Coordinates of C-alpha atoms in Angstrom, one line a residue:
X10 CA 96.0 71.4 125.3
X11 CA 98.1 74.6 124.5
X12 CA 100.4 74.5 121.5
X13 CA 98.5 71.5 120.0
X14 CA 99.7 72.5 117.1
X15 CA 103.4 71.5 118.2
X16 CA 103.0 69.2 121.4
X17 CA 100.5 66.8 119.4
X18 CA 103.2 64.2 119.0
X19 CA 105.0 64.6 122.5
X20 CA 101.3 64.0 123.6
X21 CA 100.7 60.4 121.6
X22 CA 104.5 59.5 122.2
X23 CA 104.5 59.7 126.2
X24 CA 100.6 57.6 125.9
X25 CA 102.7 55.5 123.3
X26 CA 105.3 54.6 125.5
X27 CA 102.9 54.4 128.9
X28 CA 101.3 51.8 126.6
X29 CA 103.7 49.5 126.8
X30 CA 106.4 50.2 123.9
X31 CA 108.4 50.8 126.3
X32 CA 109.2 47.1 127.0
X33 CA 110.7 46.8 123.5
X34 CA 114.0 46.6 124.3
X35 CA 115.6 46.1 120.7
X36 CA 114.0 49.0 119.8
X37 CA 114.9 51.5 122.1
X38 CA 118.3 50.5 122.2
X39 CA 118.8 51.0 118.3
X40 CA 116.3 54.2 118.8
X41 CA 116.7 56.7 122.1
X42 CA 112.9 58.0 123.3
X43 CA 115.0 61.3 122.8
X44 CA 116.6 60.5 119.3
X45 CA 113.4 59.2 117.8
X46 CA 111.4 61.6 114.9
X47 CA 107.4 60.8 114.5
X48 CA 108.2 59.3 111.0
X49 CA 110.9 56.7 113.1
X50 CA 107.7 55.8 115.8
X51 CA 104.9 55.6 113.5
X52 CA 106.4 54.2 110.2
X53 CA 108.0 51.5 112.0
X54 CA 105.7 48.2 112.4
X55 CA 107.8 46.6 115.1
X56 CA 106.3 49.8 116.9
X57 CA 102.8 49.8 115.6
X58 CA 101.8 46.7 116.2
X59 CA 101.8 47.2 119.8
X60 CA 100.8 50.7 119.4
X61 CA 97.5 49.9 118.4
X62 CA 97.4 47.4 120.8
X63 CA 97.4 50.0 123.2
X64 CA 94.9 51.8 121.5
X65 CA 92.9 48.9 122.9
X66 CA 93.8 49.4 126.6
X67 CA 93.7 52.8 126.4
X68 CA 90.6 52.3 125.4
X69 CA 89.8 50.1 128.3
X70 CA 91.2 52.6 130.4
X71 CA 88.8 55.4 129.2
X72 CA 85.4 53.3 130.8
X73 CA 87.7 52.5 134.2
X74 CA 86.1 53.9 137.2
X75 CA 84.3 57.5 137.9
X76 CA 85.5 59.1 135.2
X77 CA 85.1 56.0 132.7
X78 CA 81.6 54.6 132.7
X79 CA 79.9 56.1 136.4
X80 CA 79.9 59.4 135.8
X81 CA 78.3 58.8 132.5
X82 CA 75.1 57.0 134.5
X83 CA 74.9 59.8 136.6
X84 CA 71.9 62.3 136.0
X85 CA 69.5 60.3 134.0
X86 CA 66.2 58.7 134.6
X87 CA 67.4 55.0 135.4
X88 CA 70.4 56.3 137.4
X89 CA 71.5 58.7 140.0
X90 CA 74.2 59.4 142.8
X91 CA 73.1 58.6 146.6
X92 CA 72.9 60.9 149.3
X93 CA 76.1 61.1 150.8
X94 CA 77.5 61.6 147.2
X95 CA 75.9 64.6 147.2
X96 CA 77.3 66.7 149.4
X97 CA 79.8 67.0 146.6
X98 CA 78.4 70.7 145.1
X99 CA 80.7 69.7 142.2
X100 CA 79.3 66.1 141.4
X101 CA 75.7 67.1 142.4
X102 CA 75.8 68.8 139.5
X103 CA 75.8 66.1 137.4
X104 CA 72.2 65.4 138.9
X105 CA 71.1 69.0 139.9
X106 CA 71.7 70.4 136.0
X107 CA 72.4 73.7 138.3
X108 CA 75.1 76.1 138.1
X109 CA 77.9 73.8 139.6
X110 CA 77.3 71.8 136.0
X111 CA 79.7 74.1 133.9
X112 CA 82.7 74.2 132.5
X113 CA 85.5 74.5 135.1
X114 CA 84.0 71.2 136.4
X115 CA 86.4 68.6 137.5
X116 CA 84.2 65.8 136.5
X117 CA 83.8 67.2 133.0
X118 CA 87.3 68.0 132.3
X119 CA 88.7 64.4 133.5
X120 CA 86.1 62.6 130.7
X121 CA 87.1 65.1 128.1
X122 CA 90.6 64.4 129.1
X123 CA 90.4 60.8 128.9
X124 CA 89.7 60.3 125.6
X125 CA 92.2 63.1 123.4
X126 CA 95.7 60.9 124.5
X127 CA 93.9 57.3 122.4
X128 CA 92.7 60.0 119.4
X129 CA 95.8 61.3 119.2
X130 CA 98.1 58.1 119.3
X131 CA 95.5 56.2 116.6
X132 CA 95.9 59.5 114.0
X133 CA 99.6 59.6 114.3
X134 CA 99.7 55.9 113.7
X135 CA 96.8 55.3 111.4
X136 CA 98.7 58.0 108.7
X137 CA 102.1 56.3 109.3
X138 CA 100.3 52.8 108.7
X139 CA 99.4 54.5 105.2
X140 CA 102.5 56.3 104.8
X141 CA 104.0 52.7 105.3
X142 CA 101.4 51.2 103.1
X143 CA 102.1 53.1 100.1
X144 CA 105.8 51.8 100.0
X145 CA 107.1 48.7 98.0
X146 CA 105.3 46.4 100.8
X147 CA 104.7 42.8 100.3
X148 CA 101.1 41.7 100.0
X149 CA 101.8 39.8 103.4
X150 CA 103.0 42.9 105.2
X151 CA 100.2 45.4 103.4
X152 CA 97.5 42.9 104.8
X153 CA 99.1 43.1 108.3
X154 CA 99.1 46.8 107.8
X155 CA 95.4 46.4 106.4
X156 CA 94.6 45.1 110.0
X157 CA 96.3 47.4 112.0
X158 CA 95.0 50.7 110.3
X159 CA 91.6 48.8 110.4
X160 CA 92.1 48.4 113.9
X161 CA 93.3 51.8 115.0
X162 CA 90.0 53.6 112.7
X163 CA 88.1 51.4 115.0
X164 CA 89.4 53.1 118.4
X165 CA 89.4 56.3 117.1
X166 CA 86.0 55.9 115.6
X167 CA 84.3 54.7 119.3
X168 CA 85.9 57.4 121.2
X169 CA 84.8 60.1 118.9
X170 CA 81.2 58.7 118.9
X171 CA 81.3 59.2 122.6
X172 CA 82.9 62.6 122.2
X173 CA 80.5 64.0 120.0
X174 CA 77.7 62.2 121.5
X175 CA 78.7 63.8 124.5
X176 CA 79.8 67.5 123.7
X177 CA 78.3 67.7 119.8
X178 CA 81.0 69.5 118.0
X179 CA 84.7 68.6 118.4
X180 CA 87.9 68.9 117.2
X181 CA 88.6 66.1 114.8
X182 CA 92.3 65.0 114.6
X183 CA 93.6 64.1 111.0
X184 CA 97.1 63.9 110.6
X185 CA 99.0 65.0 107.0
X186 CA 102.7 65.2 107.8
X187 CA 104.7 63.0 110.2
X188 CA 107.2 65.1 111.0
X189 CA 105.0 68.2 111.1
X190 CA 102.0 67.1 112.9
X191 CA 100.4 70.6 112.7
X192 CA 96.6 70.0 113.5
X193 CA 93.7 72.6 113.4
X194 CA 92.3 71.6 116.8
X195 CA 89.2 74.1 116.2
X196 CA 85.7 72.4 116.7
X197 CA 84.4 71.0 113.7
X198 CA 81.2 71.5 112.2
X199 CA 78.7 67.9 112.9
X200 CA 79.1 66.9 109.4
X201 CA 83.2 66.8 109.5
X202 CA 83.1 64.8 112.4
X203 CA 80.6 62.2 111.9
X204 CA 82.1 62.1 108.3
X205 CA 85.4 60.9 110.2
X206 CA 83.6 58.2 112.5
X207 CA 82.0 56.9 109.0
X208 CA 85.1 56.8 107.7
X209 CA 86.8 55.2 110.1
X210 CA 84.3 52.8 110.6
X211 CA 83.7 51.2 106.7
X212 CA 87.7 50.9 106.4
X213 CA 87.6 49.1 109.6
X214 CA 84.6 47.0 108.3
X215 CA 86.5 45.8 105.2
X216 CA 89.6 44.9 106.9
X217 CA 89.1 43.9 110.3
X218 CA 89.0 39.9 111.1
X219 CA 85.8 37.9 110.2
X220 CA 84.7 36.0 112.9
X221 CA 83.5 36.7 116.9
X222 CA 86.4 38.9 119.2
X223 CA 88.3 36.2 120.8
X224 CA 90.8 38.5 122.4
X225 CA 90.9 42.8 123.0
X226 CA 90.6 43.2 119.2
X227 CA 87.3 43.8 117.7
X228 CA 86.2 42.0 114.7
X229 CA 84.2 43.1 111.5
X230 CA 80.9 42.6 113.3
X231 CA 81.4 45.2 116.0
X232 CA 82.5 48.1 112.8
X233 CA 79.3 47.1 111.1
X234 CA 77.0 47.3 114.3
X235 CA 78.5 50.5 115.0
X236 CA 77.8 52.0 111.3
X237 CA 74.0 50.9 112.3
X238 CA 74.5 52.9 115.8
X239 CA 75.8 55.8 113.3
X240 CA 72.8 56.4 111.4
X241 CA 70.5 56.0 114.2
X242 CA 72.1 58.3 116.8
X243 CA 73.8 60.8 114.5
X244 CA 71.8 64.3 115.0
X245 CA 69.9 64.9 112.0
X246 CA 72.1 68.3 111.8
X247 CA 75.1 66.0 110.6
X248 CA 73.3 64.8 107.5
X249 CA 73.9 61.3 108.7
X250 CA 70.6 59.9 110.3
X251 CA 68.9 57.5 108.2
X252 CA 67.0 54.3 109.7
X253 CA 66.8 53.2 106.6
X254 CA 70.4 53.1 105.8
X255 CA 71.1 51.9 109.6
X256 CA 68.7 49.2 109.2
X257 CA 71.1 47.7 106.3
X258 CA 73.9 47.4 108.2
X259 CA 72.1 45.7 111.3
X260 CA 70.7 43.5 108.5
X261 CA 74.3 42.5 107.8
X262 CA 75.4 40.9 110.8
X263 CA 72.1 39.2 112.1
X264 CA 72.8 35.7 111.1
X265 CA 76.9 36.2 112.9
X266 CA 75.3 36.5 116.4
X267 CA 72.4 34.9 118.8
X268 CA 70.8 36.2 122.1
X269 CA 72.4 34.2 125.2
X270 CA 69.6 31.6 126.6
X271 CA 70.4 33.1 130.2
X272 CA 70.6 36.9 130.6
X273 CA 72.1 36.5 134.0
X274 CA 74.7 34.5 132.7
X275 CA 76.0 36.5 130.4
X276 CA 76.8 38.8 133.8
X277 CA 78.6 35.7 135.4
X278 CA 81.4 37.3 137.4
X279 CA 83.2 33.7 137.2
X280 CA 84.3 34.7 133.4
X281 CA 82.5 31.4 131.7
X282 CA 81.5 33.8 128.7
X283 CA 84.3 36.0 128.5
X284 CA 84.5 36.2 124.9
X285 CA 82.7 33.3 124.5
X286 CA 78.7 34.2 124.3
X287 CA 77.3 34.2 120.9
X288 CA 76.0 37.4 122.1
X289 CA 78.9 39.2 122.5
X290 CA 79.6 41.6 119.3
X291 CA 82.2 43.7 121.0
X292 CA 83.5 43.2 124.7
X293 CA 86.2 45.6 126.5
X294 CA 88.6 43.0 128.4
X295 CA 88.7 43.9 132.1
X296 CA 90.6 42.0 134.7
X297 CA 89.6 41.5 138.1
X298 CA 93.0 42.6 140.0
X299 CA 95.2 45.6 139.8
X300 CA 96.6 45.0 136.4
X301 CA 93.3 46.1 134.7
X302 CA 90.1 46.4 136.7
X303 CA 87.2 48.6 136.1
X304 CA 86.5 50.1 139.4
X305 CA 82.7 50.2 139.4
X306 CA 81.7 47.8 142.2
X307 CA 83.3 50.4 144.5
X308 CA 81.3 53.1 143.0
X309 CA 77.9 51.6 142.7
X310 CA 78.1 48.7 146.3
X311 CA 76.7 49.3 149.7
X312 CA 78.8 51.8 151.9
X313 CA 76.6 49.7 155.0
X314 CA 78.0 46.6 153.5
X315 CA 81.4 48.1 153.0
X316 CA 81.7 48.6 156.5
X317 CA 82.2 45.3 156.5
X318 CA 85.6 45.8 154.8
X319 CA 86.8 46.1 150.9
X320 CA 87.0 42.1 150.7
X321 CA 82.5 42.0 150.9
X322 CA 82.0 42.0 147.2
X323 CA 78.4 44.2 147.6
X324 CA 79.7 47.1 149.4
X325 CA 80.8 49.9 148.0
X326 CA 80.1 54.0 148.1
X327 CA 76.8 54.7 146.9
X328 CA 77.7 56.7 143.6
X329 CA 75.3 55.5 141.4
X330 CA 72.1 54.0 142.2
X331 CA 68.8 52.9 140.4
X332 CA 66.2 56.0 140.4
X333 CA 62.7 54.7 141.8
X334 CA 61.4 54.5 138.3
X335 CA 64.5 52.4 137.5
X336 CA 64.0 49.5 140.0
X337 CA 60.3 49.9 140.9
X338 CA 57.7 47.3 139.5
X339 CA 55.2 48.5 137.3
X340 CA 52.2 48.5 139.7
X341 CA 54.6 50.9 142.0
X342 CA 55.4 53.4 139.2
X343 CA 58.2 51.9 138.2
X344 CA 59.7 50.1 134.6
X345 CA 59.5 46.8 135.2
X346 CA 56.7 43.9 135.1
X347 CA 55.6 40.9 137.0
X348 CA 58.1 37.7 135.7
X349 CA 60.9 39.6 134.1
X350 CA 64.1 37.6 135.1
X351 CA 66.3 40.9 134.2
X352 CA 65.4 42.4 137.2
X353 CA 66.9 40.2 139.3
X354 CA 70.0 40.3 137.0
X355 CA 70.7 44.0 137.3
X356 CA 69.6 45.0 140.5
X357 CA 70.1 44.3 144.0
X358 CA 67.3 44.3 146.6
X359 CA 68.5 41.7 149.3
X360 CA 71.0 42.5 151.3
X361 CA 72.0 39.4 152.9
X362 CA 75.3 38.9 153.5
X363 CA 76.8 35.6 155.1
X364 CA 73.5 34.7 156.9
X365 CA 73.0 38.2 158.0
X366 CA 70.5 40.6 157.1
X367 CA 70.9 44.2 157.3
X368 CA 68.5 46.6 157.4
X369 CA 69.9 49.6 158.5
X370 CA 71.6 52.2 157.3
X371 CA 75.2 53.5 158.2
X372 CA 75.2 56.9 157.0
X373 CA 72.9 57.2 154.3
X374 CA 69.8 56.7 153.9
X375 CA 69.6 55.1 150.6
X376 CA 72.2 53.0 151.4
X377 CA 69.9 49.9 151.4
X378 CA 67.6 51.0 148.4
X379 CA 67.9 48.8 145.6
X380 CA 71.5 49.0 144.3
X381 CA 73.1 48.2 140.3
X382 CA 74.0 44.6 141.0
X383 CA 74.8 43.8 137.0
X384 CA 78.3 44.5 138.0
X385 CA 79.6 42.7 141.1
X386 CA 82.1 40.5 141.1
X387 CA 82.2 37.8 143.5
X388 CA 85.2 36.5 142.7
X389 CA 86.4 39.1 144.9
X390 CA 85.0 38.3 148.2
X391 CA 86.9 37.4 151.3
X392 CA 84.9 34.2 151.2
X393 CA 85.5 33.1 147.2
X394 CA 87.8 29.5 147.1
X395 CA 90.8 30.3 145.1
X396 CA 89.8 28.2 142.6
X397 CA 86.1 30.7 142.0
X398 CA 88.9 33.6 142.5
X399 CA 90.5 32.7 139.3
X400 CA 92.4 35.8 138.7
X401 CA 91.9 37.7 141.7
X402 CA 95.6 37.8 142.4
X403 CA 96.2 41.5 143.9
X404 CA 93.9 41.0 147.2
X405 CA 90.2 40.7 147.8
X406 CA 88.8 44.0 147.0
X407 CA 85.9 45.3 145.0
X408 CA 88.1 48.1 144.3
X409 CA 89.6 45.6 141.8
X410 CA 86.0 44.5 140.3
X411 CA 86.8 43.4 136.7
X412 CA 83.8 41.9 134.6
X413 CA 84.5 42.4 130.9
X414 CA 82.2 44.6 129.6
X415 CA 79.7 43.7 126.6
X416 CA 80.0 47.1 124.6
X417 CA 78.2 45.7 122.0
X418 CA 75.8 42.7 122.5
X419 CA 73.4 41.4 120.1
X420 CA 69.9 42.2 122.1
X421 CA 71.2 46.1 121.7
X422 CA 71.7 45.6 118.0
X423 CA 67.9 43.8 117.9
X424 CA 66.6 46.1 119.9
X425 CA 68.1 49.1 117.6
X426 CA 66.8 47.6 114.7
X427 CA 63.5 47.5 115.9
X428 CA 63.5 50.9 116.6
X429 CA 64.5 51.5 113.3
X430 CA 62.1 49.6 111.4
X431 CA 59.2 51.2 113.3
X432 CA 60.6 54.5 112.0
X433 CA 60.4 53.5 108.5
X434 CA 56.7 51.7 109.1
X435 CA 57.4 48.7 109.8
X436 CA 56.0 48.2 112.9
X437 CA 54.2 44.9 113.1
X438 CA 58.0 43.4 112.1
X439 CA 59.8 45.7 114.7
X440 CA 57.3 44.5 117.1
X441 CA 58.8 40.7 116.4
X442 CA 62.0 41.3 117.3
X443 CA 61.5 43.3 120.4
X444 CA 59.4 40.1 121.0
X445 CA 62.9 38.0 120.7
X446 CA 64.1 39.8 123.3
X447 CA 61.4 39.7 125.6
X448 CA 61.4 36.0 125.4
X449 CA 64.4 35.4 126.9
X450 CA 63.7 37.9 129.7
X451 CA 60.8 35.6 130.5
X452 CA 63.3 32.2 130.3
X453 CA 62.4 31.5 126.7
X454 CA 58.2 31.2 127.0
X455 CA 56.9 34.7 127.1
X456 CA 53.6 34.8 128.6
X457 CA 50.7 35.7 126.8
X458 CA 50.2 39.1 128.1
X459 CA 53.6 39.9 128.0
X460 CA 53.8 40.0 124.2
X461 CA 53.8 43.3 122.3
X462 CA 51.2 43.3 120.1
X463 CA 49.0 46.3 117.7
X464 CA 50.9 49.1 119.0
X465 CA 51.0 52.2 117.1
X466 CA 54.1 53.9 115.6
X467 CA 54.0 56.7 117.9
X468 CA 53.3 53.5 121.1
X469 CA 56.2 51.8 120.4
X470 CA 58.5 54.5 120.2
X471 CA 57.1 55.2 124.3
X472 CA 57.2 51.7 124.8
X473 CA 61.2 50.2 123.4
X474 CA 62.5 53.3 125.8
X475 CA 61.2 51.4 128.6
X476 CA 62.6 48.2 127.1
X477 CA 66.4 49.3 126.0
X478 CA 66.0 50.1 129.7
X479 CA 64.8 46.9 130.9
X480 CA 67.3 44.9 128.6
X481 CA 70.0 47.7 129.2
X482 CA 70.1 49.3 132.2
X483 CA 73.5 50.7 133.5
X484 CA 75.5 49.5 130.7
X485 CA 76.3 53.1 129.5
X486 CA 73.6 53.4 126.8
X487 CA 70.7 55.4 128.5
X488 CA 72.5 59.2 127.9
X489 CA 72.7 58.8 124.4
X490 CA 69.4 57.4 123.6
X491 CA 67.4 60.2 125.5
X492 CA 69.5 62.7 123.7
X493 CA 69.1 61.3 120.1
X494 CA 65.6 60.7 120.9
X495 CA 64.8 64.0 122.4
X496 CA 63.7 62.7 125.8
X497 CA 66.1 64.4 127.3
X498 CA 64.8 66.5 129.3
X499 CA 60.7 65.5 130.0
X500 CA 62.1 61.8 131.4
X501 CA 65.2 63.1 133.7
X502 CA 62.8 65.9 135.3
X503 CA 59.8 63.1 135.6
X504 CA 62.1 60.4 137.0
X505 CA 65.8 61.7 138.3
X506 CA 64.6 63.1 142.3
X507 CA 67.8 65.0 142.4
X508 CA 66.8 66.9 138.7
X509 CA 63.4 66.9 140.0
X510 CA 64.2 68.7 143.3
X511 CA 65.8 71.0 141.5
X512 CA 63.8 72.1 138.3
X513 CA 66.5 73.5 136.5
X514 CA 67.6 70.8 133.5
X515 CA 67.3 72.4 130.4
X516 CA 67.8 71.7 126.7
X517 CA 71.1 72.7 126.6
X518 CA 72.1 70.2 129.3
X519 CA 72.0 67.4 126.5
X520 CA 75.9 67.9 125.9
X521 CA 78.1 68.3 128.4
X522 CA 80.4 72.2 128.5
X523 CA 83.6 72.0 127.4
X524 CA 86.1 72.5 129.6
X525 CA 87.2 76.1 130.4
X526 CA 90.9 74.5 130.5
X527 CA 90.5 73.5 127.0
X528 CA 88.9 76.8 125.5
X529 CA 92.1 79.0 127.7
X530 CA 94.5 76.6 126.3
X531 CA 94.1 75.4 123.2
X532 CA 94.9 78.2 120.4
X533 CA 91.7 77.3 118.2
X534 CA 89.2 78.1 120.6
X535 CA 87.8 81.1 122.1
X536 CA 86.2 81.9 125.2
X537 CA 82.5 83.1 124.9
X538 CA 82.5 81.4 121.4
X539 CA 83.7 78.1 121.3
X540 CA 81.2 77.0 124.5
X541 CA 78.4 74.8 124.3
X542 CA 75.1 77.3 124.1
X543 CA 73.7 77.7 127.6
X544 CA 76.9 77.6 129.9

């Protein structure tokens, strides 16, 4: 990112336009892309409106494929790459925590990457929206510009939380003057930046639209659940972890949301609950074609069942598996217990296809280990009626596999609020909730000796790690709660064979290096001082 300090705009203007404002044609012909000034773009609401629209795909855009959600599985204790995937020295050391994890990484740099174009677009348009807002506005117009500053904070606000979860401290990118969009992009100090994401989130809590998401917009809900998520996963560094104050803001949406009867369901590749599960606090709208898929099935199917050809929805190339400990049954040293219907939701052990067994592997030899199943989409298979297919229109492929995705979901809030009343000693209540939970994973009658029951503060901290795993597994949580819960590095070297082969991980490995691109480009940092400690 050299000369931040004057390519900033040129930066947000060509994601603005990729976006889609390139389609308004009244605009562009009263306004040249190479007459228009930053106050023109970004004070301009026939503009902004789809701007932050954009945010929202953009957004969508940052969890697509490898460099969206996969790579974040990689390296943990529920997830790791497959054999053939490894003979990448560069991605094996996402899983190794050995010398090829650093900061000229490829891997590294493309998720760092991902994320800036979105920051940089929502400041430019969230200081315009005021800029615009402290004009002689009608009330109408100043409540539409309410809404779209509320929803731009909200953008900004997710991607820094995975920024900072991620790589600890980062630039933060506040804009001043429109036509001089001169930013210190220095790292900021843990307290500056989780002071933005606060920020960002209560205005979007006060202004967003009531109600559940019925299209790519979030909703007050997912700002509120997300100021819980603050307080709980913020570093205690920041000055912003407090379960008490998290538990408040959990406490605020419970009655707005209820768990789904059927977990499986609410992975129904057939789009019934798209937006429409009373579990669903915050979904990320994927499409199952070329216009906006997410890419994973191709990174986490069978390559032996790929063989088969793109059009069998279960095959794909092995990137990101279950670890033993993630698919195993209890009695086999794994996480999971005798009844629990989420197995059978999120993982794949049968691989059946079309009558056929197979049993044997093509290349690989993990290729027919338990696989992440919680993501295929079937309505990509050759053998899918058109009718199933629904909108499936660029080919059968599960290089197009496009289930939305349930950011936020109300088990995960449960769940956190659990966690957060043990921490302030309540545990016989916390223990209630994560009972909730457990009785739908057992079809709504939990059995006996399944129900939690007299554990310990310091028990049920070991035991609702096992159970945001159960409830969770590859849906992008896992990193961040063994970092904020410093389990880090004992559960990766106990459970991840790659980290264990190795014996390397360390402490420093929680965050991520920042890319050696950024620290030679970017005027505010310097190399051997602006790197995370350790690389």
């Amino acid at each position: 990112m050299k000369n931040i300090k004057i390519n900033i705009f040129a930066m947000a203007f060509a994601s603005l336009f990729a976006m889609g404002i390139s389609s308004c044609s009244d605009f562009l012909e009263e306004m040249p892309k190479t007459a228009l000034t930053p106050e023109q773009v970004y004070t301009d609401l026939n503009v902004l409106e789809p701007t932050v629209d954009g945010l929202y795909t953009s957004y969508r855009k940052s969890k697509e494929g490898r460099v969206g959600l996969t790579f974040t599985l990689l390296g943990l204790d529920e997830t790791k790459q497959g054999i053939v995937q490894m003979s990448d020295p560069s991605q094996a050391g996402l899983d190794y925590y050995d010398g090829m994890l650093n900061g000229t990484s490829s891997q590294i740099s493309s998720m760092w990457y991902k994320r800036w174009p979105m920051i940089n677009t929502a400041a430019l348009s969230i200081r315009g929206l005021e800029l615009l807002f402290e004009s002689d506005a009608d009330e109408a117009t100043r409540n539409k510009i309410r809404l779209l500053r509320a929803n731009a904070c909200f953008i900004r606000a997710l991607a820094m939380f995975e920024l900072t979860m991620y790589w600890g401290e980062v630039p933060v990118i506040e804009i001043t003057d429109l036509d001089d969009p001169e930013v210190d992009m220095g790292r900021k100090s843990l307290d500056i930046v989780w002071k933005q994401i606060f920020d960002d989130l209560t205005y979007a809590s006060e202004h967003l639209d009531d109600g559940k998401q019925t299209g790519s917009r979030a909703t007050k809900g997912a700002s509120i659940a997300m100021l819980g998520k603050v307080f709980m996963y913020a570093p205690a560094s920041s000055g912003y972890r407090d379960f008490g104050k998290a538990i408040g803001y959990f406490e605020k949406i419970k009655g707005n949301y209820s768990l789904e009867p059927s977990y499986e369901k609410m992975f129904d590749e057939y789009a019934t609950l798209e937006f429409n599960s009373n579990e669903s606090i915050f979904e990320v709208d994927f499409i199952c074609n070329s216009t906006g898929p997410n890419y994973w099935q191709w990174d986490m199917g069978s390559r032996t069942l790929a063989n088969l050809g793109e059009s069998c929805y279960i095959g794909g190339y092995d990137v990101a598996l279950p670890t033993e400990y993630g698919y195993k049954m209890k009695s086999d040293g794994g996480v999971w217990e005798d009844g629990d219907q989420r197995r059978d939701a999120s993982i794949r052990t049968d691989f059946t296809y079309r009558g056929q067994e197979y049993t044997t592997p093509s290349w690989g030899a993990d290729e027919l280990d338990p696989h992440i199943k919680k993501w295929e989409d079937r309505r990509l298979d050759k053998w899918t009626s058109n009718a199933l297919a629904a909108e499936a229109t660029s080919g059968r492929s599960f290089y197009w596999s496009g289930k939305n995705y349930m950011y936020l979901r109300f088990a995960d809030i449960l769940l956190c609020y659990a966690e957060c009343l043990n921490e302030t000693g309540r545990t016989g209540e916390a223990i209630e909730i994560v009972n909730q939970v457990r009785t739908r994973a057992w079809g709504g009658s939990l059995p006996a000796d399944k129900r939690w029951s007299g554990l310990s503060q310091d028990q049920f901290r070991t035991e609702i790690m096992d159970e945001r795993m159960r409830e969770l597994c590859f849906e992008g949580w896992r990193r961040m709660d063994l970092i904020r819960t410093d389990n880090f590095v004992k559960l990766i070297k106990e459970r991840n064979p790659w980290a264990k082969e190795k014996g390397t991980i360390s402490e420093y490995h929680k965050l991520w290096p920042i890319p050696e691109d950024e620290i030679k480009n970017n005027p505010y940092m310097e190399m051997g001082v602006d790197q995370n400690p350790g690389y």
